[in-house]
Coordinates of C-alpha atoms in Angstrom, one line a residue:
X1 CA 73.1 72.5 127.4
X2 CA 70.9 70.1 125.5
X3 CA 67.3 69.7 126.5
X4 CA 65.9 66.1 127.0
X5 CA 64.4 65.9 123.6
X6 CA 67.8 66.9 121.8
X7 CA 69.7 64.5 124.0
X8 CA 67.4 61.7 123.1
X9 CA 67.7 62.4 119.3
X10 CA 71.5 62.7 119.6
X11 CA 71.6 59.3 121.4
X12 CA 69.7 57.6 118.5
X13 CA 71.5 59.4 115.6
X14 CA 73.3 56.3 114.6
X15 CA 70.2 54.3 114.3
X16 CA 68.3 56.9 112.3
X17 CA 71.3 57.2 109.8
X18 CA 71.8 53.3 109.6
X19 CA 68.1 52.9 108.7
X20 CA 68.5 55.4 105.9
X21 CA 71.8 53.6 104.6
X22 CA 70.3 50.2 104.7
X23 CA 67.4 51.2 102.4
X24 CA 68.1 49.9 98.9
X25 CA 69.7 52.5 96.6
X26 CA 67.0 52.1 93.9
X27 CA 64.3 53.1 96.5
X28 CA 65.2 56.8 96.3
X29 CA 61.9 58.0 97.4
X30 CA 62.1 56.3 100.7
X31 CA 65.8 57.2 101.1
X32 CA 65.1 61.0 100.6
X33 CA 62.1 60.8 103.1
X34 CA 64.6 58.9 105.8
X35 CA 67.3 61.4 105.0
X36 CA 65.1 64.5 105.6
X37 CA 64.0 63.3 108.7
X38 CA 67.5 62.3 110.0
X39 CA 69.1 65.7 108.9
X40 CA 66.2 67.7 110.3
X41 CA 66.3 66.0 113.6
X42 CA 70.1 64.9 113.9
X43 CA 71.9 67.8 112.6
X44 CA 70.5 70.5 115.0
X45 CA 71.5 68.2 118.0
X46 CA 74.7 67.3 116.5
X47 CA 75.7 70.9 115.9
X48 CA 74.6 72.1 119.3
X49 CA 77.2 69.8 120.8
X50 CA 79.8 71.7 118.9
X51 CA 80.6 70.3 115.4
X52 CA 83.7 72.6 115.2
X53 CA 85.0 70.8 118.4
X54 CA 84.3 67.3 116.9
X55 CA 86.0 68.1 113.5
X56 CA 89.4 69.2 114.8
X57 CA 91.0 72.1 112.7
X58 CA 92.9 70.2 110.1
X59 CA 93.0 73.1 107.6
X60 CA 95.8 72.7 105.4
X61 CA 96.7 69.2 106.5
X62 CA 96.1 67.4 103.2
X63 CA 97.3 69.8 100.6
X64 CA 94.8 69.3 97.7
X65 CA 91.9 67.9 99.6
X66 CA 90.7 65.9 102.5
X67 CA 91.2 68.3 105.3
X68 CA 88.3 70.0 107.3
X69 CA 88.8 73.5 108.5
X70 CA 86.4 74.4 111.1
X71 CA 85.2 77.3 113.4
X72 CA 84.1 79.6 110.7
X73 CA 81.4 82.4 110.5
X74 CA 78.5 81.8 112.8
X75 CA 77.5 78.1 113.8
X76 CA 73.9 79.1 113.9
X77 CA 73.7 80.4 110.4
X78 CA 72.8 78.5 107.2
X79 CA 74.4 80.0 104.0
X80 CA 72.8 79.5 100.6
X81 CA 75.5 81.3 98.4
X82 CA 79.4 81.8 98.5
X83 CA 81.0 84.7 96.6
X84 CA 84.7 83.9 95.6
X85 CA 86.5 87.2 96.0
X86 CA 89.9 87.0 94.1
X87 CA 92.6 88.3 96.4
X88 CA 96.4 88.1 95.4
X89 CA 98.1 85.8 93.0
X90 CA 101.8 84.7 92.8
X91 CA 103.2 83.5 89.5
X92 CA 105.8 80.8 90.2
X93 CA 107.2 80.0 86.7
X94 CA 106.5 79.7 82.9
X95 CA 103.3 78.8 81.2
X96 CA 102.2 75.2 81.2
X97 CA 105.2 74.0 83.1
X98 CA 103.5 72.8 86.3
X99 CA 105.2 75.6 88.2
X100 CA 102.1 75.7 90.8
X101 CA 100.5 72.3 91.8
X102 CA 99.8 71.3 95.3
X103 CA 99.3 73.9 97.9
X104 CA 99.4 73.7 102.0
X105 CA 99.2 76.4 104.5
X106 CA 101.0 77.0 108.0
X107 CA 98.6 79.2 110.1
X108 CA 101.2 80.3 112.6
X109 CA 103.6 81.9 110.0
X110 CA 100.9 82.8 107.5
X111 CA 102.8 81.0 104.8
X112 CA 101.7 78.8 101.9
X113 CA 104.0 76.1 100.5
X114 CA 103.4 75.4 96.9
X115 CA 104.8 72.5 94.8
X116 CA 106.8 74.1 91.9
X117 CA 107.4 71.0 89.8
X118 CA 109.1 73.1 87.1
X119 CA 112.0 74.0 89.5
X120 CA 111.7 70.7 91.4
X121 CA 111.1 72.8 94.6
X122 CA 108.6 73.9 97.0
X123 CA 108.0 77.7 97.1
X124 CA 107.4 79.4 100.4
X125 CA 105.1 82.4 100.1
X126 CA 104.2 85.0 102.7
X127 CA 100.3 85.5 102.9
X128 CA 100.3 87.9 105.8
X129 CA 98.7 90.5 103.2
X130 CA 96.5 88.2 101.1
X131 CA 96.2 90.7 98.4
X132 CA 100.1 91.0 98.0
X133 CA 101.7 87.4 98.3
X134 CA 105.6 87.5 98.7
X135 CA 107.9 85.0 97.9
X136 CA 110.3 84.0 100.8
X137 CA 112.3 81.2 99.7
X138 CA 112.3 77.7 98.3
X139 CA 112.6 74.3 99.7
X140 CA 115.1 72.5 97.6
X141 CA 115.5 68.7 97.5
X142 CA 117.8 68.0 94.5
X143 CA 120.3 66.3 96.8
X144 CA 117.7 63.7 97.7
X145 CA 115.7 63.1 94.5
X146 CA 113.8 64.5 91.6
X147 CA 110.4 66.1 91.2
X148 CA 108.4 67.2 94.3
X149 CA 104.8 65.8 93.9
X150 CA 103.1 66.8 97.1
X151 CA 103.4 68.8 100.2
X152 CA 101.3 68.8 103.3
X153 CA 101.5 70.7 106.7
X154 CA 100.5 69.9 110.3
X155 CA 101.6 71.9 113.4
X156 CA 105.0 73.2 112.6
X157 CA 105.9 70.3 110.3
X158 CA 106.1 70.3 106.4
X159 CA 106.2 67.2 104.6
X160 CA 107.4 66.8 100.9
X161 CA 106.9 63.8 98.6
X162 CA 109.9 63.5 96.5
X163 CA 110.2 60.9 93.7
X164 CA 113.6 59.4 92.9
X165 CA 115.8 60.5 89.8
X166 CA 114.8 57.1 88.6
X167 CA 111.0 57.2 89.2
X168 CA 110.9 53.4 89.6
X169 CA 113.3 53.5 92.4
X170 CA 112.3 54.3 96.0
X171 CA 111.4 57.7 96.6
X172 CA 111.5 60.0 99.9
X173 CA 109.4 62.1 102.3
X174 CA 111.4 65.0 103.4
X175 CA 110.5 66.9 106.7
X176 CA 111.0 70.6 107.4
X177 CA 110.4 73.1 110.1
X178 CA 107.6 75.3 108.8
X179 CA 108.9 78.2 110.7
X180 CA 112.7 78.2 110.4
X181 CA 112.4 76.2 107.2
X182 CA 115.2 74.0 108.3
X183 CA 115.4 70.4 107.2
X184 CA 114.5 67.8 109.9
X185 CA 114.9 64.6 108.2
X186 CA 114.5 62.4 105.0
X187 CA 112.6 59.0 105.2
X188 CA 112.6 56.4 102.4
X189 CA 109.4 55.2 101.2
X190 CA 107.9 53.4 98.0
X191 CA 108.3 54.4 94.2
X192 CA 106.9 57.4 93.0
X193 CA 105.5 59.0 96.2
X194 CA 102.6 61.1 94.6
X195 CA 100.8 62.3 97.6
X196 CA 101.4 62.8 101.3
X197 CA 99.1 63.7 104.2
X198 CA 98.8 63.6 108.0
X199 CA 96.3 62.1 110.3
X200 CA 94.3 64.7 112.3
X201 CA 96.5 64.2 115.5
X202 CA 99.6 64.8 113.4
X203 CA 101.2 61.5 114.6
X204 CA 101.1 59.7 111.5
X205 CA 102.2 60.4 107.8
X206 CA 100.7 58.6 105.0
X207 CA 102.2 58.4 101.6
X208 CA 100.6 57.2 98.3
X209 CA 103.4 55.5 96.3
X210 CA 102.1 55.4 92.8
X211 CA 104.6 52.9 91.4
X212 CA 104.1 53.8 87.8
X213 CA 105.9 51.9 85.1
X214 CA 108.8 53.4 83.4
X215 CA 108.4 55.2 80.2
X216 CA 109.2 52.2 78.0
X217 CA 106.9 49.8 80.3
X218 CA 110.0 47.5 81.0
X219 CA 109.8 47.9 84.8
X220 CA 106.3 48.3 86.6
X221 CA 107.1 49.3 90.1
X222 CA 104.8 48.2 92.9
X223 CA 102.3 50.6 94.2
X224 CA 102.0 50.9 98.1
X225 CA 101.0 53.2 100.9
X226 CA 103.8 54.1 103.4
X227 CA 102.4 54.5 107.1
X228 CA 105.1 56.7 109.0
X229 CA 104.8 57.1 112.8
X230 CA 106.4 60.5 113.5
X231 CA 105.6 60.9 117.3
X232 CA 109.3 61.0 117.8
X233 CA 110.1 63.3 114.8
X234 CA 113.7 62.4 115.0
X235 CA 113.0 58.8 114.8
X236 CA 110.2 58.0 112.3
X237 CA 109.0 54.5 112.0
X238 CA 108.1 53.4 108.5
X239 CA 105.6 50.5 107.7
X240 CA 104.5 49.5 104.2
X241 CA 101.0 48.9 103.4
X242 CA 101.7 46.5 100.5
X243 CA 99.3 44.9 97.9
X244 CA 101.4 41.8 97.6
X245 CA 98.9 39.6 99.2
X246 CA 96.4 40.4 96.7
X247 CA 98.6 38.9 93.8
X248 CA 96.8 35.5 94.2
X249 CA 93.4 37.2 94.0
X250 CA 93.9 38.9 90.6
X251 CA 91.0 37.2 88.9
X252 CA 88.6 37.8 91.7
X253 CA 89.4 41.3 91.8
X254 CA 88.9 41.8 88.0
X255 CA 85.5 39.9 88.3
X256 CA 84.5 42.4 91.0
X257 CA 85.3 45.3 88.6
X258 CA 88.9 46.4 89.5
X259 CA 90.8 47.3 86.4
X260 CA 93.9 45.2 86.3
X261 CA 95.4 44.7 82.8
X262 CA 98.9 46.0 82.7
X263 CA 101.0 44.4 80.1
X264 CA 104.8 45.2 80.1
X265 CA 106.9 45.7 77.0
X266 CA 108.1 42.0 76.9
X267 CA 104.5 40.7 76.9
X268 CA 104.4 39.7 80.5
X269 CA 101.3 40.8 82.6
X270 CA 101.9 42.9 85.7
X271 CA 101.1 41.5 89.1
X272 CA 98.3 43.1 91.1
X273 CA 100.7 44.9 93.3
X274 CA 102.6 46.3 90.2
X275 CA 99.2 47.1 88.4
X276 CA 97.5 49.2 91.3
X277 CA 98.7 52.8 91.4
X278 CA 97.8 54.7 94.5
X279 CA 97.0 58.3 93.7
X280 CA 95.5 60.1 96.5
X281 CA 94.7 59.5 100.2
X282 CA 91.8 60.7 102.6
X283 CA 91.7 59.8 106.3
X284 CA 88.6 59.1 108.4
X285 CA 88.0 61.4 111.2
X286 CA 89.0 58.9 113.8
X287 CA 92.4 58.4 112.2
X288 CA 91.8 54.6 112.0
X289 CA 91.2 54.2 108.2
X290 CA 92.7 55.5 105.2
X291 CA 90.9 55.5 101.7
X292 CA 93.2 55.5 98.8
X293 CA 92.1 56.4 95.1
X294 CA 93.5 53.9 92.6
X295 CA 92.6 56.1 89.7
X296 CA 93.6 54.0 86.5
X297 CA 92.2 51.0 88.4
X298 CA 88.8 52.8 89.1
X299 CA 88.9 51.6 92.8
X300 CA 89.4 52.5 96.3
X301 CA 91.7 50.7 98.7
X302 CA 91.0 50.6 102.4
X303 CA 94.1 50.7 104.7
X304 CA 94.1 49.9 108.5
X305 CA 96.5 52.7 109.5
X306 CA 97.5 51.1 113.0
X307 CA 98.6 47.8 111.2
X308 CA 99.6 49.4 107.8
X309 CA 97.5 46.7 106.1
X310 CA 95.3 46.8 103.1
X311 CA 91.9 45.6 104.2
X312 CA 90.1 45.9 101.0
X313 CA 89.8 47.0 97.4
X314 CA 86.4 48.4 96.2
X315 CA 85.7 48.6 92.5
X316 CA 83.8 52.0 91.9
X317 CA 82.0 50.9 88.6
X318 CA 80.6 53.4 86.1
X319 CA 77.6 55.8 85.6
X320 CA 75.1 55.3 82.8
X321 CA 75.2 58.1 80.5
X322 CA 72.0 56.9 78.9
X323 CA 70.0 58.0 81.9
X324 CA 68.5 61.3 82.2
X325 CA 70.6 63.6 84.5
X326 CA 73.8 61.9 83.4
X327 CA 73.9 63.7 79.9
X328 CA 77.0 64.9 78.3
X329 CA 78.6 66.4 75.2
X330 CA 80.7 63.7 73.4
X331 CA 81.8 65.5 70.3
X332 CA 84.3 68.3 69.5
X333 CA 83.5 68.2 66.0
X334 CA 79.6 69.1 66.0
X335 CA 80.0 72.9 66.4
X336 CA 77.3 73.0 69.2
X337 CA 76.7 72.5 72.8
X338 CA 74.9 69.1 72.6
X339 CA 74.5 67.7 76.2
X340 CA 72.3 64.8 75.8
X341 CA 72.0 61.1 76.7
X342 CA 74.4 58.5 75.0
X343 CA 74.5 54.6 75.2
X344 CA 77.8 54.6 77.0
X345 CA 79.2 54.1 80.6
X346 CA 81.6 56.5 82.3
X347 CA 84.1 55.1 84.7
X348 CA 84.4 57.4 88.0
X349 CA 88.3 57.0 88.2
X350 CA 88.8 59.6 90.9
X351 CA 91.9 61.6 91.2
X352 CA 91.6 63.7 94.5
X353 CA 89.4 62.4 97.3
X354 CA 88.2 63.8 100.6
X355 CA 86.3 62.5 103.7
X356 CA 83.9 64.1 106.1
X357 CA 81.6 62.7 108.9
X358 CA 78.2 63.0 110.2
X359 CA 78.2 61.3 113.6
X360 CA 80.0 58.1 113.3
X361 CA 79.3 57.9 109.7
X362 CA 82.2 58.6 107.1
X363 CA 81.6 59.9 103.6
X364 CA 84.2 59.8 100.9
X365 CA 83.8 62.7 98.2
X366 CA 85.6 62.0 94.8
X367 CA 86.5 64.2 92.0
X368 CA 85.8 61.9 89.0
X369 CA 88.6 63.0 86.5
X370 CA 89.4 59.7 84.7
X371 CA 92.8 58.6 83.4
X372 CA 93.8 56.1 80.6
X373 CA 96.8 53.9 80.9
X374 CA 99.6 54.8 78.3
X375 CA 103.2 53.5 78.7
X376 CA 105.6 52.6 76.2
X377 CA 103.9 51.0 73.1
X378 CA 100.8 50.1 75.3
X379 CA 97.8 52.5 75.2
X380 CA 94.3 51.5 76.2
X381 CA 92.6 54.6 74.6
X382 CA 90.7 54.1 71.4
X383 CA 88.1 55.9 69.4
X384 CA 84.7 54.3 68.4
X385 CA 85.7 50.8 67.2
X386 CA 83.5 50.7 64.2
X387 CA 83.0 47.1 62.9
X388 CA 83.6 45.8 66.5
X389 CA 80.4 46.9 68.3
X390 CA 77.2 45.2 69.1
X391 CA 75.2 46.7 66.2
X392 CA 71.9 45.7 67.9
X393 CA 72.8 48.2 70.8
X394 CA 74.8 50.7 68.9
X395 CA 72.3 51.6 66.0
X396 CA 70.9 55.0 64.9
X397 CA 68.1 54.8 67.2
X398 CA 70.6 54.8 70.1
X399 CA 72.7 57.7 68.8
X400 CA 69.8 60.1 67.9
X401 CA 69.4 59.2 64.3
X402 CA 73.1 59.3 63.6
X403 CA 75.5 56.5 62.8
X404 CA 77.1 56.0 66.2
X405 CA 80.5 56.2 64.6
X406 CA 79.7 59.7 63.2
X407 CA 82.1 62.3 64.5
X408 CA 79.1 64.3 65.6
X409 CA 77.9 61.2 67.6
X410 CA 80.3 58.9 69.4
X411 CA 83.1 58.8 66.8
X412 CA 85.3 61.4 68.5
X413 CA 84.8 60.2 72.2
X414 CA 87.7 58.4 73.9
X415 CA 87.0 54.9 75.1
X416 CA 88.8 52.1 76.9
X417 CA 89.9 49.4 74.7
X418 CA 90.1 46.8 77.5
X419 CA 86.8 47.2 79.0
X420 CA 83.4 45.9 77.6
X421 CA 84.4 43.3 75.1
X422 CA 82.7 39.9 74.9
X423 CA 83.9 36.7 74.0
X424 CA 82.7 37.2 70.5
X425 CA 85.2 40.1 70.1
X426 CA 82.5 42.6 70.0
X427 CA 82.1 45.6 72.5
X428 CA 78.7 45.3 74.0
X429 CA 79.4 48.3 76.3
X430 CA 81.7 51.3 75.7
X431 CA 83.5 52.6 78.6
X432 CA 84.8 56.4 78.6
X433 CA 87.2 57.9 81.0
X434 CA 85.8 59.9 84.0
X435 CA 82.2 60.6 85.0
X436 CA 82.4 64.6 84.5
X437 CA 81.1 64.9 88.1
X438 CA 81.9 64.5 91.8
X439 CA 80.3 62.0 93.9
X440 CA 79.7 61.2 97.5
X441 CA 80.0 57.6 98.8
X442 CA 79.1 55.9 102.1
X443 CA 82.1 54.2 103.0
X444 CA 80.3 51.3 104.6
X445 CA 78.8 50.4 101.1
X446 CA 80.7 51.7 98.1
X447 CA 78.8 49.8 95.6
X448 CA 77.2 52.9 94.3
X449 CA 77.3 56.7 95.3
X450 CA 74.7 58.0 97.2
X451 CA 75.1 61.3 95.3
X452 CA 76.5 62.2 92.0
X453 CA 76.5 65.6 90.3
X454 CA 75.5 64.1 87.0
X455 CA 75.5 66.5 84.2
X456 CA 75.3 69.6 86.5
X457 CA 78.8 70.7 86.0
X458 CA 78.8 70.5 82.2
X459 CA 75.4 72.2 82.0
X460 CA 76.4 74.9 84.3
X461 CA 79.6 75.7 82.1
X462 CA 77.5 75.6 79.0
X463 CA 75.0 78.2 80.4
X464 CA 77.8 80.5 82.0
X465 CA 80.6 80.2 79.2
X466 CA 78.7 79.4 76.1
X467 CA 81.3 80.9 73.7
X468 CA 84.0 78.9 75.6
X469 CA 82.2 75.8 76.4
X470 CA 84.4 72.8 77.3
X471 CA 87.6 74.9 76.5
X472 CA 90.9 73.4 77.5
X473 CA 93.2 75.0 80.1
X474 CA 95.7 76.0 77.6
X475 CA 93.5 77.2 74.8
X476 CA 90.2 79.0 74.5
X477 CA 88.6 76.9 71.8
X478 CA 85.0 76.3 72.0
X479 CA 83.9 72.4 72.5
X480 CA 87.7 71.4 72.6
X481 CA 87.4 68.8 75.5
X482 CA 83.8 67.4 74.8
X483 CA 85.5 64.3 73.4
X484 CA 87.7 63.6 76.2
X485 CA 86.6 64.1 79.9
X486 CA 84.7 67.5 79.4
X487 CA 85.5 69.9 82.4
X488 CA 87.5 67.2 84.0
X489 CA 87.0 67.4 87.8
X490 CA 90.3 66.8 89.4
X491 CA 90.8 68.6 92.8
X492 CA 88.6 68.5 95.9
X493 CA 88.8 69.7 99.6
X494 CA 86.4 70.0 102.4
X495 CA 85.8 73.0 104.7
X496 CA 83.5 73.4 107.7
X497 CA 81.8 76.8 107.7
X498 CA 79.4 77.1 110.7
X499 CA 77.1 74.2 110.6
X500 CA 77.6 73.3 107.0
X501 CA 80.2 71.0 105.3
X502 CA 81.4 72.5 102.0
X503 CA 83.2 70.8 99.2
X504 CA 85.2 72.8 96.8
X505 CA 85.8 71.1 93.4
X506 CA 88.4 72.3 90.8
X507 CA 87.6 71.6 87.1
X508 CA 90.8 71.1 85.6
X509 CA 90.1 72.1 82.1
X510 CA 87.6 75.0 82.1
X511 CA 89.5 76.1 85.3
X512 CA 86.6 76.9 87.4
X513 CA 86.2 76.3 91.2
X514 CA 82.6 75.3 92.2
X515 CA 81.5 75.2 95.9
X516 CA 78.7 72.7 97.1
X517 CA 76.9 72.3 100.4
X518 CA 77.2 68.6 101.2
X519 CA 76.0 68.7 104.7
X520 CA 73.1 66.4 103.6
X521 CA 74.9 64.1 101.5
X522 CA 71.9 63.2 99.2
X523 CA 70.6 66.7 99.1
X524 CA 73.6 68.6 97.7
X525 CA 73.3 72.2 96.9
X526 CA 75.6 74.4 94.5
X527 CA 76.6 77.6 96.5
X528 CA 78.8 79.3 93.9
X529 CA 81.5 79.2 91.3
X530 CA 84.6 81.4 90.2
X531 CA 86.8 81.4 87.1
X532 CA 89.3 84.1 86.6
X533 CA 89.9 83.5 82.9
X534 CA 89.3 86.4 80.5
X535 CA 89.2 84.1 77.5
X536 CA 91.4 86.6 75.4
X537 CA 93.3 84.9 72.8
X538 CA 95.9 87.6 72.6
X539 CA 96.8 87.4 76.2
X540 CA 96.8 83.7 76.1
X541 CA 99.3 83.9 73.2
X542 CA 101.6 86.1 75.1
X543 CA 101.4 83.9 78.1
X544 CA 102.5 80.9 75.8
X545 CA 105.3 82.9 74.2
X546 CA 106.5 84.1 77.5
X547 CA 106.2 87.9 76.5
X548 CA 103.5 88.2 79.4
X549 CA 103.0 86.6 82.8
X550 CA 102.0 83.1 82.6
X551 CA 98.6 84.0 84.1
X552 CA 98.0 86.9 81.6
X553 CA 94.6 85.3 80.6
X554 CA 93.6 84.1 84.0
X555 CA 94.6 81.2 86.5
X556 CA 94.5 78.1 84.4
X557 CA 94.3 74.3 85.4
X558 CA 93.6 74.2 89.1
X559 CA 95.4 71.3 90.6
X560 CA 95.6 71.7 94.4
X561 CA 92.9 73.1 96.7
X562 CA 93.2 74.1 100.2
X563 CA 90.7 75.5 102.7
X564 CA 91.6 77.9 105.4
X565 CA 89.3 78.6 108.2
X566 CA 88.5 82.1 109.3
X567 CA 90.2 81.3 112.6
X568 CA 93.5 80.7 110.8
X569 CA 93.0 83.2 108.0
X570 CA 95.3 86.2 107.9
X571 CA 92.3 88.3 106.7
X572 CA 89.8 86.9 109.3
X573 CA 87.6 85.3 106.5
X574 CA 87.6 81.9 105.3
X575 CA 90.0 81.4 102.4
X576 CA 90.5 79.0 99.4
X577 CA 94.1 78.5 98.2
X578 CA 94.4 77.1 94.8
X579 CA 97.4 76.0 92.8
X580 CA 97.1 76.3 89.0
X581 CA 99.5 74.1 87.0
X582 CA 99.1 75.7 83.4
X583 CA 99.2 79.3 84.4
X584 CA 101.8 78.5 87.1
X585 CA 100.1 80.6 89.6
X586 CA 98.9 80.2 93.2
X587 CA 95.8 82.3 93.9
X588 CA 94.1 83.3 97.2
X589 CA 90.3 83.6 97.2
X590 CA 88.6 85.2 100.0
X591 CA 85.0 83.6 100.8
X592 CA 82.0 85.4 101.5
X593 CA 79.1 83.3 102.7
X594 CA 75.7 84.7 102.2
X595 CA 72.4 83.6 103.6

């Protein structure tokens, strides 16, 4: 029962949050003050009403991210740390063959469903004993298409996203019964369905049809989002959210910052619908809006789910690595950890995204991986364009006394050749791929993130793993990835633990998982990190050669993350399930939250 004071606060929560949001992002001092006031007053009242009841238990819905699992631990507790306790691991195939990617969970049968791209199937694993995962069988879709790209679970329904044998042809979503593993139906969708997710009520399936070009860049399939009504599971109704209506708005989109520049092998330019490549979907809590990452385009598309209409395309811009707190290590040839400022911009370019809500406010969490466009003979990636830069900006004073083209400076970093070039032919701004961070965005104003982790991840890895700093996921070499996206945040999922909202972020290259308390979206706190690598070259070589299990040197290359609430967990504690594509292993982590 709320007292009169709490009831009054709760009634005015939207006004408090709106006041905070409308303050200019530059006025950080005032924003923090308002946020502290709002959080300290609003959150207690909000949670007293039962946050777990508001955020329906969607754990496992969205595969790699976006779902919120609730009902964990004690609602009244506040946790300052999480310990990841490695439980069982199952090896699905060979080293570096993408044998374990996206992972979903079915609470009733205590089964995980793991995309095994190597075998073009989804493996079904019994997690009744989380310390001893057992293979049950595989869902085989060879009669329908080619690679399985994604899996999601809601209720007793399992949905698989399956691309066609010719990837520019239309793909399918294939539905199964999670308990009996019997196939229910197959639904035709767009080209290259890359991710599938359910709305919270389970009535609608959403599919990101990436529409990548063929390998020769002769055909550039259109990107789209399929919206499938499955209220009658035997008679699904498919609508397509197309980008065709934006073909006539190409220049205005480019001017707004959306990256549209595809050029096919015959020299013709791709249309907007062809150029946009939906990667990942997160759904608002009310089920009305879908947010779609357009990774290569560095943008987010907004979809009205009821009408299956694209209602907006928002450019995400780039972060300034010349600013303190946005530092990075840019060279793999300097033989040192050198995390410092540089006169470049990092495009966010998120892969996985997830949503969570405070009151009626929806926030979008993005894992800012980055991805260059490379098809056929076209590649936008370039090294430092010596002789083609504005030397007034890129001089020794800007590059810490070095020639900016030096391999120990910017000479090794991967940049976009299609960004930042003026009419005089000179690059006035250099744009690198990815932001080496995760960000939180207010979905009502996505011009700039309200939080970005800045250089936190890279600095953390430097301190904890100094001998293997910025190693890749298939070798243990020091500084290997500094010149190209660093730790490379790729996957993200959200979990509700008591009164706290937790974001779990997978770092694709170093292979760590990090947990952050994002309850207050501008006062984010790191809670913990786990990495199962031993960094043993002999073990890694044996995994490479196939003379040892693919995870002999640890779990490598986290791709898909799924949170399981304590209510749905076989062990009674919250879990994080992770698919590691390089080691081909799916791992269970039990989560111990500490005050």
